mmCIF file of C-alpha atoms and ligand atoms in Angstrom:
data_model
loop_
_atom_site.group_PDB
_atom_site.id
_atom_site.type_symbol
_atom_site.label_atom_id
_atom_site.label_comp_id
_atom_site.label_asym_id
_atom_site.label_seq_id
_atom_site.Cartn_x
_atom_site.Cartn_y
_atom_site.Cartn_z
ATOM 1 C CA UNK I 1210 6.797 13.904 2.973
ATOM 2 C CA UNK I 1211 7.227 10.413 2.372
ATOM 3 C CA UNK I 1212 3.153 9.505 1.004
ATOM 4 C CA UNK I 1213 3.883 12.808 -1.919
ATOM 5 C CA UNK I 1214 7.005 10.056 -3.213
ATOM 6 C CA UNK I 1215 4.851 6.870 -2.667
ATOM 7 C CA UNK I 1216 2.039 9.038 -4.636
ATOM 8 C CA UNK I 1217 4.417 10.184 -7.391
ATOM 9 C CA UNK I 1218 5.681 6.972 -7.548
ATOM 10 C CA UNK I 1219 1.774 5.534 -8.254
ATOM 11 C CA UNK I 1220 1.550 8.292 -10.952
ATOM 12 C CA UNK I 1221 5.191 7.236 -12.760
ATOM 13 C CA UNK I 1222 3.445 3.638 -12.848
ATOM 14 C CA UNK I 1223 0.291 4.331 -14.003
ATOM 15 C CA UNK I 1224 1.498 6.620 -16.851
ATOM 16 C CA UNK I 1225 4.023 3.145 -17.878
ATOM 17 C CA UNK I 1226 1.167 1.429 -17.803
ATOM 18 C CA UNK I 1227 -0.946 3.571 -19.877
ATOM 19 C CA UNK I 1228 2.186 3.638 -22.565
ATOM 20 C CA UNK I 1229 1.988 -0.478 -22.626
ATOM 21 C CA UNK I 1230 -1.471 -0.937 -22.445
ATOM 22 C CA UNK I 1231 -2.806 1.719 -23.954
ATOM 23 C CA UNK I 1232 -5.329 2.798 -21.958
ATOM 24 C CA UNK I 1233 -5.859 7.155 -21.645
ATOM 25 C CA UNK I 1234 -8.104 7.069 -18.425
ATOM 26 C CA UNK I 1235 -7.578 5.576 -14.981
ATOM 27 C CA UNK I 1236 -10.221 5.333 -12.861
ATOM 28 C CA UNK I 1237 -9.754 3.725 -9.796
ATOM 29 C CA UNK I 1238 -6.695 2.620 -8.206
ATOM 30 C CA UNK I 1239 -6.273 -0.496 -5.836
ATOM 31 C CA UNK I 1240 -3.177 0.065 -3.620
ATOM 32 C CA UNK I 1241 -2.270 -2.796 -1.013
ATOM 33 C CA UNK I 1242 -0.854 -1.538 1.957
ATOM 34 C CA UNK I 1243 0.500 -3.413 4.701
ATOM 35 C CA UNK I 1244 0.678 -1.892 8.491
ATOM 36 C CA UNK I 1245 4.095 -2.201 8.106
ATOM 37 C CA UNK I 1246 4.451 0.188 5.402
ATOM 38 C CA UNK I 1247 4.492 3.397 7.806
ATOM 39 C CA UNK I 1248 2.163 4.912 5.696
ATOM 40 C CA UNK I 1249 -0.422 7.136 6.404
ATOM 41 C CA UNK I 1250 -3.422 6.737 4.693
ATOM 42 C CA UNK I 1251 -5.273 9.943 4.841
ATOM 43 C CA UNK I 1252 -1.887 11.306 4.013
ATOM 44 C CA UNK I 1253 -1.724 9.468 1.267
ATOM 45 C CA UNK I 1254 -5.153 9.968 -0.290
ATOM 46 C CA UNK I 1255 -4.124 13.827 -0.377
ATOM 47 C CA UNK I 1256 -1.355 13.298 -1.817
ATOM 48 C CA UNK I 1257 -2.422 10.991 -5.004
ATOM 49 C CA UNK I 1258 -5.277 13.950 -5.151
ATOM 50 C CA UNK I 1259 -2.952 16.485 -5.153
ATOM 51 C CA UNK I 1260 -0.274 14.578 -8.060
ATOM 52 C CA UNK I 1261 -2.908 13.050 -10.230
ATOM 53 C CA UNK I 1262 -4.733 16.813 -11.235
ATOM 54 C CA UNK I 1263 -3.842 16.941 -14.949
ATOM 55 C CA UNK I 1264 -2.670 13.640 -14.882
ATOM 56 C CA UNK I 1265 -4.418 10.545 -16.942
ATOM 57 C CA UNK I 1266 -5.909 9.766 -13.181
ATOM 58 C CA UNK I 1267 -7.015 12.864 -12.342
ATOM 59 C CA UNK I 1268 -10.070 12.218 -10.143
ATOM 60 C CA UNK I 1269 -9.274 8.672 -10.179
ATOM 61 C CA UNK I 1270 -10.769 6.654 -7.096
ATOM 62 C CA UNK I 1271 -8.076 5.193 -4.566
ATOM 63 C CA UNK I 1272 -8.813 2.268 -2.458
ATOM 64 C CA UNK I 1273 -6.699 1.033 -0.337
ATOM 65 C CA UNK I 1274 -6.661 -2.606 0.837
ATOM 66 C CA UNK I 1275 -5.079 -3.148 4.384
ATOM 67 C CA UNK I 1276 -3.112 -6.200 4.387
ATOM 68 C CA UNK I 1277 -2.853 -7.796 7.775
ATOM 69 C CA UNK I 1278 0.875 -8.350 9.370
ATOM 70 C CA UNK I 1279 2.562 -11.260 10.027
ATOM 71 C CA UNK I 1280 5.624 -12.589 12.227
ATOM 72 C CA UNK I 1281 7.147 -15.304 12.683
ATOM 73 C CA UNK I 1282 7.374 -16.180 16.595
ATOM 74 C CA UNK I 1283 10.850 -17.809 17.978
ATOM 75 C CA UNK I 1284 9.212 -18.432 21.330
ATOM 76 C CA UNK I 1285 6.574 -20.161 20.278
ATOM 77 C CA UNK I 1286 7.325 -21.026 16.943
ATOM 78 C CA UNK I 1287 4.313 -20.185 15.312
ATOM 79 C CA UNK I 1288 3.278 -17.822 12.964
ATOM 80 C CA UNK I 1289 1.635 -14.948 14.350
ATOM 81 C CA UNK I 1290 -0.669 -11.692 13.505
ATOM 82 C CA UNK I 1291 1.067 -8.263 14.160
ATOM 83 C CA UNK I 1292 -0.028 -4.861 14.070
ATOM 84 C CA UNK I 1293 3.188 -2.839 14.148
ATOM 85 C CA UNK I 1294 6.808 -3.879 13.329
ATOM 86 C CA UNK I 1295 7.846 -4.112 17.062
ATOM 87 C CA UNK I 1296 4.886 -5.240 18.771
ATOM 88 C CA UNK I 1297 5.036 -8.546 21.265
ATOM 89 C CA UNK I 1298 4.106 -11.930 20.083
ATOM 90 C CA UNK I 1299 0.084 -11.811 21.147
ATOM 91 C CA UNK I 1300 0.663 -15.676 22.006
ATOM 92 C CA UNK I 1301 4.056 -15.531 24.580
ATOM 93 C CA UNK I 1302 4.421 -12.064 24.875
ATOM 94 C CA UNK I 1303 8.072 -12.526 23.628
ATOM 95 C CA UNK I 1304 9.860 -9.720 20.880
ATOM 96 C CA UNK I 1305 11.919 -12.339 19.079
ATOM 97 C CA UNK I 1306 9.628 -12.134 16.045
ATOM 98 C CA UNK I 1307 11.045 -12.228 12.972
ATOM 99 C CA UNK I 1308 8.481 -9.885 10.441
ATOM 100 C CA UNK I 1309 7.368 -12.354 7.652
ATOM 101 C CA UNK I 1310 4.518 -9.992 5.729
ATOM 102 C CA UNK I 1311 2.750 -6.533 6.145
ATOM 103 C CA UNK I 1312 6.024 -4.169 4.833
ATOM 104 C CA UNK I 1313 3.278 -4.550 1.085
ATOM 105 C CA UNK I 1314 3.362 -1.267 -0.336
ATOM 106 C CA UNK I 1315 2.181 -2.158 -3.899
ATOM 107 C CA UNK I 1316 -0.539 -1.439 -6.991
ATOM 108 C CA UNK I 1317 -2.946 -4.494 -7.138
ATOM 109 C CA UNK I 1318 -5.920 -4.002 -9.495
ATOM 110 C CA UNK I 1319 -6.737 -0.548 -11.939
ATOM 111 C CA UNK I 1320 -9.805 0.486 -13.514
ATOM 112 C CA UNK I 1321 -9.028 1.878 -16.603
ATOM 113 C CA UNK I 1322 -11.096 3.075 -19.887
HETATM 114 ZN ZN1 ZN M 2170 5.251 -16.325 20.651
#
């Protein structure tokens, strides 16, 4: 499942972290995610519960901030909102976008003690 590597992968940070900063306990986790991403979120939350347990995060909180999407519209050129990689420019209708942000998979803020 691709959300257990994306959740190990949190885990592999947060213990690098912990070694640089010096910090034992996470608490809460802010993960931006754009719609991009393909990720599933309630997929996701399982996972991180399931790979932090005995971990310095274990019962750590994760939020996730949902970045909107963003193209970049030959027909019309504008830039425009998008919800999925190969939706329609929502101003011409036309599929020559060009994806400019929302593929964000990324750690933003912790809470640590
Ligand atoms: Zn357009």
């Amino acid at each position: 499942m691709h959300e257990m590597s994306i959740a190990e992968g949190i885990v592999q940070l947060l213990e690098e972290q912990a070694a640089a900063q010096r910090f034992a306990r996470v608490k809460a986790v802010w993960l931006e995610i754009g719609p991009l991403a393909a990720v599933e979120v309630e997929a996701l939350r399982f996972c991180f519960e399931a790979v932090t347990r005995h971990s310095l995060a274990e019962g750590a909180r994760l939020e996730i901030v949902e970045l909107p999407g963003r193209a970049w519209c030959l027909g019309c050129n504008a830039s425009v909102a998008i919800r999925q990689r190969y939706d329609a420019c929502p101003q011409c209708g036309s599929y020559r976008l060009q994806v400019t942000q929302g593929d964000e998979l990324r750690v933003k803020e912790l809470e640590v003690e």
